[in-house]
Amino acid sequence: MPRAHAPDNGRVELRLRPEDKATLTRAASLKRLDLTGYILGNMLPKAEADIAEAERLMLSERDSLRVLALLENPPAAPDRLVRAAKAGFTLP
């Protein structure tokens, strides 16, 4: 059963197998970091890269040139679209 929503205090709980926690703790210790610092230092850049990748559309050179050509010389609007615009059609 889901818990009632608590105010966000910045806390995250993570369940790990004991051997995974030991590995992370040892790696953090070797870097002279606490476990939180070690995890954040490694995961925040990955999270930011994942977000950037999801928000950015990469086009090939061919597709980029096609988009630019369409922006400079857009195709004529279909008759159906022109009629809808003249009738004042709006999307819900």
C-alpha positions as protocol buffer text, in pm:
chain_id: "A"
residue {
  index: 1
  type: MET
  ca { x: 0 y: 0 z: 0 }
}
residue {
  index: 2
  type: PRO
  ca { x: 146 y: 340 z: -96 }
}
residue {
  index: 3
  type: ARG
  ca { x: 253 y: 569 z: 182 }
}
residue {
  index: 4
  type: ALA
  ca { x: 93 y: 907 z: 233 }
}
residue {
  index: 5
  type: HIS
  ca { x: 286 y: 1180 z: 52 }
}
residue {
  index: 6
  type: ALA
  ca { x: 537 y: 1340 z: 288 }
}
residue {
  index: 7
  type: PRO
  ca { x: 696 y: 1679 z: 229 }
}
residue {
  index: 8
  type: ASP
  ca { x: 1011 y: 1657 z: 18 }
}
residue {
  index: 9
  type: ASN
  ca { x: 1306 y: 1682 z: 253 }
}
residue {
  index: 10
  type: GLY
  ca { x: 1562 y: 1581 z: -8 }
}
residue {
  index: 11
  type: ARG
  ca { x: 1600 y: 1237 z: 140 }
}
residue {
  index: 12
  type: VAL
  ca { x: 1617 y: 928 z: -82 }
}
residue {
  index: 13
  type: GLU
  ca { x: 1610 y: 573 z: 42 }
}
residue {
  index: 14
  type: LEU
  ca { x: 1801 y: 307 z: -145 }
}
residue {
  index: 15
  type: ARG
  ca { x: 1779 y: -64 z: -80 }
}
residue {
  index: 16
  type: LEU
  ca { x: 2098 y: -249 z: -161 }
}
residue {
  index: 17
  type: ARG
  ca { x: 2229 y: -597 z: -122 }
}
residue {
  index: 18
  type: PRO
  ca { x: 2489 y: -594 z: 157 }
}
residue {
  index: 19
  type: GLU
  ca { x: 2770 y: -676 z: -86 }
}
residue {
  index: 20
  type: ASP
  ca { x: 2669 y: -387 z: -316 }
}
residue {
  index: 21
  type: LYS
  ca { x: 2663 y: -146 z: -24 }
}
residue {
  index: 22
  type: ALA
  ca { x: 3005 y: -271 z: 85 }
}
residue {
  index: 23
  type: THR
  ca { x: 3143 y: -213 z: -265 }
}
residue {
  index: 24
  type: LEU
  ca { x: 3004 y: 140 z: -280 }
}
residue {
  index: 25
  type: THR
  ca { x: 3124 y: 220 z: 71 }
}
residue {
  index: 26
  type: ARG
  ca { x: 3474 y: 94 z: -8 }
}
residue {
  index: 27
  type: ALA
  ca { x: 3491 y: 292 z: -333 }
}
residue {
  index: 28
  type: ALA
  ca { x: 3371 y: 605 z: -151 }
}
residue {
  index: 29
  type: SER
  ca { x: 3632 y: 553 z: 119 }
}
residue {
  index: 30
  type: LEU
  ca { x: 3909 y: 517 z: -139 }
}
residue {
  index: 31
  type: LYS
  ca { x: 3803 y: 852 z: -289 }
}
residue {
  index: 32
  type: ARG
  ca { x: 3782 y: 1002 z: 61 }
}
residue {
  index: 33
  type: LEU
  ca { x: 3411 y: 1071 z: 23 }
}
residue {
  index: 34
  type: ASP
  ca { x: 3107 y: 974 z: 221 }
}
residue {
  index: 35
  type: LEU
  ca { x: 2862 y: 742 z: 50 }
}
residue {
  index: 36
  type: THR
  ca { x: 2623 y: 1024 z: -43 }
}
residue {
  index: 37
  type: GLY
  ca { x: 2902 y: 1231 z: -198 }
}
residue {
  index: 38
  type: TYR
  ca { x: 3030 y: 933 z: -390 }
}
residue {
  index: 39
  type: ILE
  ca { x: 2690 y: 838 z: -530 }
}
residue {
  index: 40
  type: LEU
  ca { x: 2596 y: 1197 z: -617 }
}
residue {
  index: 41
  type: GLY
  ca { x: 2934 y: 1268 z: -773 }
}
residue {
  index: 42
  type: ASN
  ca { x: 2891 y: 974 z: -1006 }
}
residue {
  index: 43
  type: MET
  ca { x: 2518 y: 983 z: -1070 }
}
residue {
  index: 44
  type: LEU
  ca { x: 2435 y: 1352 z: -1114 }
}
residue {
  index: 45
  type: PRO
  ca { x: 2646 y: 1392 z: -1430 }
}
residue {
  index: 46
  type: LYS
  ca { x: 2485 y: 1075 z: -1570 }
}
residue {
  index: 47
  type: ALA
  ca { x: 2136 y: 1203 z: -1483 }
}
residue {
  index: 48
  type: GLU
  ca { x: 2208 y: 1540 z: -1647 }
}
residue {
  index: 49
  type: ALA
  ca { x: 2339 y: 1365 z: -1961 }
}
residue {
  index: 50
  type: ASP
  ca { x: 2028 y: 1144 z: -1975 }
}
residue {
  index: 51
  type: ILE
  ca { x: 1801 y: 1449 z: -1947 }
}
residue {
  index: 52
  type: ALA
  ca { x: 1996 y: 1640 z: -2213 }
}
residue {
  index: 53
  type: GLU
  ca { x: 1982 y: 1339 z: -2447 }
}
residue {
  index: 54
  type: ALA
  ca { x: 1606 y: 1305 z: -2401 }
}
residue {
  index: 55
  type: GLU
  ca { x: 1544 y: 1678 z: -2459 }
}
residue {
  index: 56
  type: ARG
  ca { x: 1768 y: 1721 z: -2764 }
}
residue {
  index: 57
  type: LEU
  ca { x: 1691 y: 1602 z: -3114 }
}
residue {
  index: 58
  type: MET
  ca { x: 1999 y: 1517 z: -3318 }
}
residue {
  index: 59
  type: LEU
  ca { x: 1959 y: 1532 z: -3694 }
}
residue {
  index: 60
  type: SER
  ca { x: 2190 y: 1399 z: -3961 }
}
residue {
  index: 61
  type: GLU
  ca { x: 2340 y: 1656 z: -4197 }
}
residue {
  index: 62
  type: ARG
  ca { x: 2092 y: 1546 z: -4467 }
}
residue {
  index: 63
  type: ASP
  ca { x: 1793 y: 1590 z: -4233 }
}
residue {
  index: 64
  type: SER
  ca { x: 1923 y: 1925 z: -4106 }
}
residue {
  index: 65
  type: LEU
  ca { x: 1945 y: 2054 z: -4463 }
}
residue {
  index: 66
  type: ARG
  ca { x: 1594 y: 1924 z: -4533 }
}
residue {
  index: 67
  type: VAL
  ca { x: 1451 y: 2107 z: -4229 }
}
residue {
  index: 68
  type: LEU
  ca { x: 1627 y: 2430 z: -4329 }
}
residue {
  index: 69
  type: ALA
  ca { x: 1496 y: 2398 z: -4686 }
}
residue {
  index: 70
  type: LEU
  ca { x: 1141 y: 2347 z: -4557 }
}
residue {
  index: 71
  type: LEU
  ca { x: 1171 y: 2648 z: -4328 }
}
residue {
  index: 72
  type: GLU
  ca { x: 1290 y: 2865 z: -4617 }
}
residue {
  index: 73
  type: ASN
  ca { x: 1032 y: 2729 z: -4862 }
}
residue {
  index: 74
  type: PRO
  ca { x: 740 y: 2580 z: -4666 }
}
residue {
  index: 75
  type: PRO
  ca { x: 487 y: 2372 z: -4857 }
}
residue {
  index: 76
  type: ALA
  ca { x: 145 y: 2522 z: -4921 }
}
residue {
  index: 77
  type: ALA
  ca { x: -113 y: 2452 z: -4652 }
}
residue {
  index: 78
  type: PRO
  ca { x: -363 y: 2181 z: -4746 }
}
residue {
  index: 79
  type: ASP
  ca { x: -709 y: 2310 z: -4843 }
}
residue {
  index: 80
  type: ARG
  ca { x: -865 y: 2135 z: -4545 }
}
residue {
  index: 81
  type: LEU
  ca { x: -635 y: 2322 z: -4306 }
}
residue {
  index: 82
  type: VAL
  ca { x: -706 y: 2656 z: -4475 }
}
residue {
  index: 83
  type: ARG
  ca { x: -1083 y: 2596 z: -4450 }
}
residue {
  index: 84
  type: ALA
  ca { x: -1053 y: 2503 z: -4081 }
}
residue {
  index: 85
  type: ALA
  ca { x: -853 y: 2817 z: -4007 }
}
residue {
  index: 86
  type: LYS
  ca { x: -1102 y: 3038 z: -4192 }
}
residue {
  index: 87
  type: ALA
  ca { x: -1388 y: 2878 z: -4000 }
}
residue {
  index: 88
  type: GLY
  ca { x: -1214 y: 2964 z: -3674 }
}
residue {
  index: 89
  type: PHE
  ca { x: -1153 y: 2601 z: -3574 }
}
residue {
  index: 90
  type: THR
  ca { x: -951 y: 2561 z: -3256 }
}
residue {
  index: 91
  type: LEU
  ca { x: -821 y: 2250 z: -3089 }
}
residue {
  index: 92
  type: PRO
  ca { x: -984 y: 2154 z: -2758 }
}
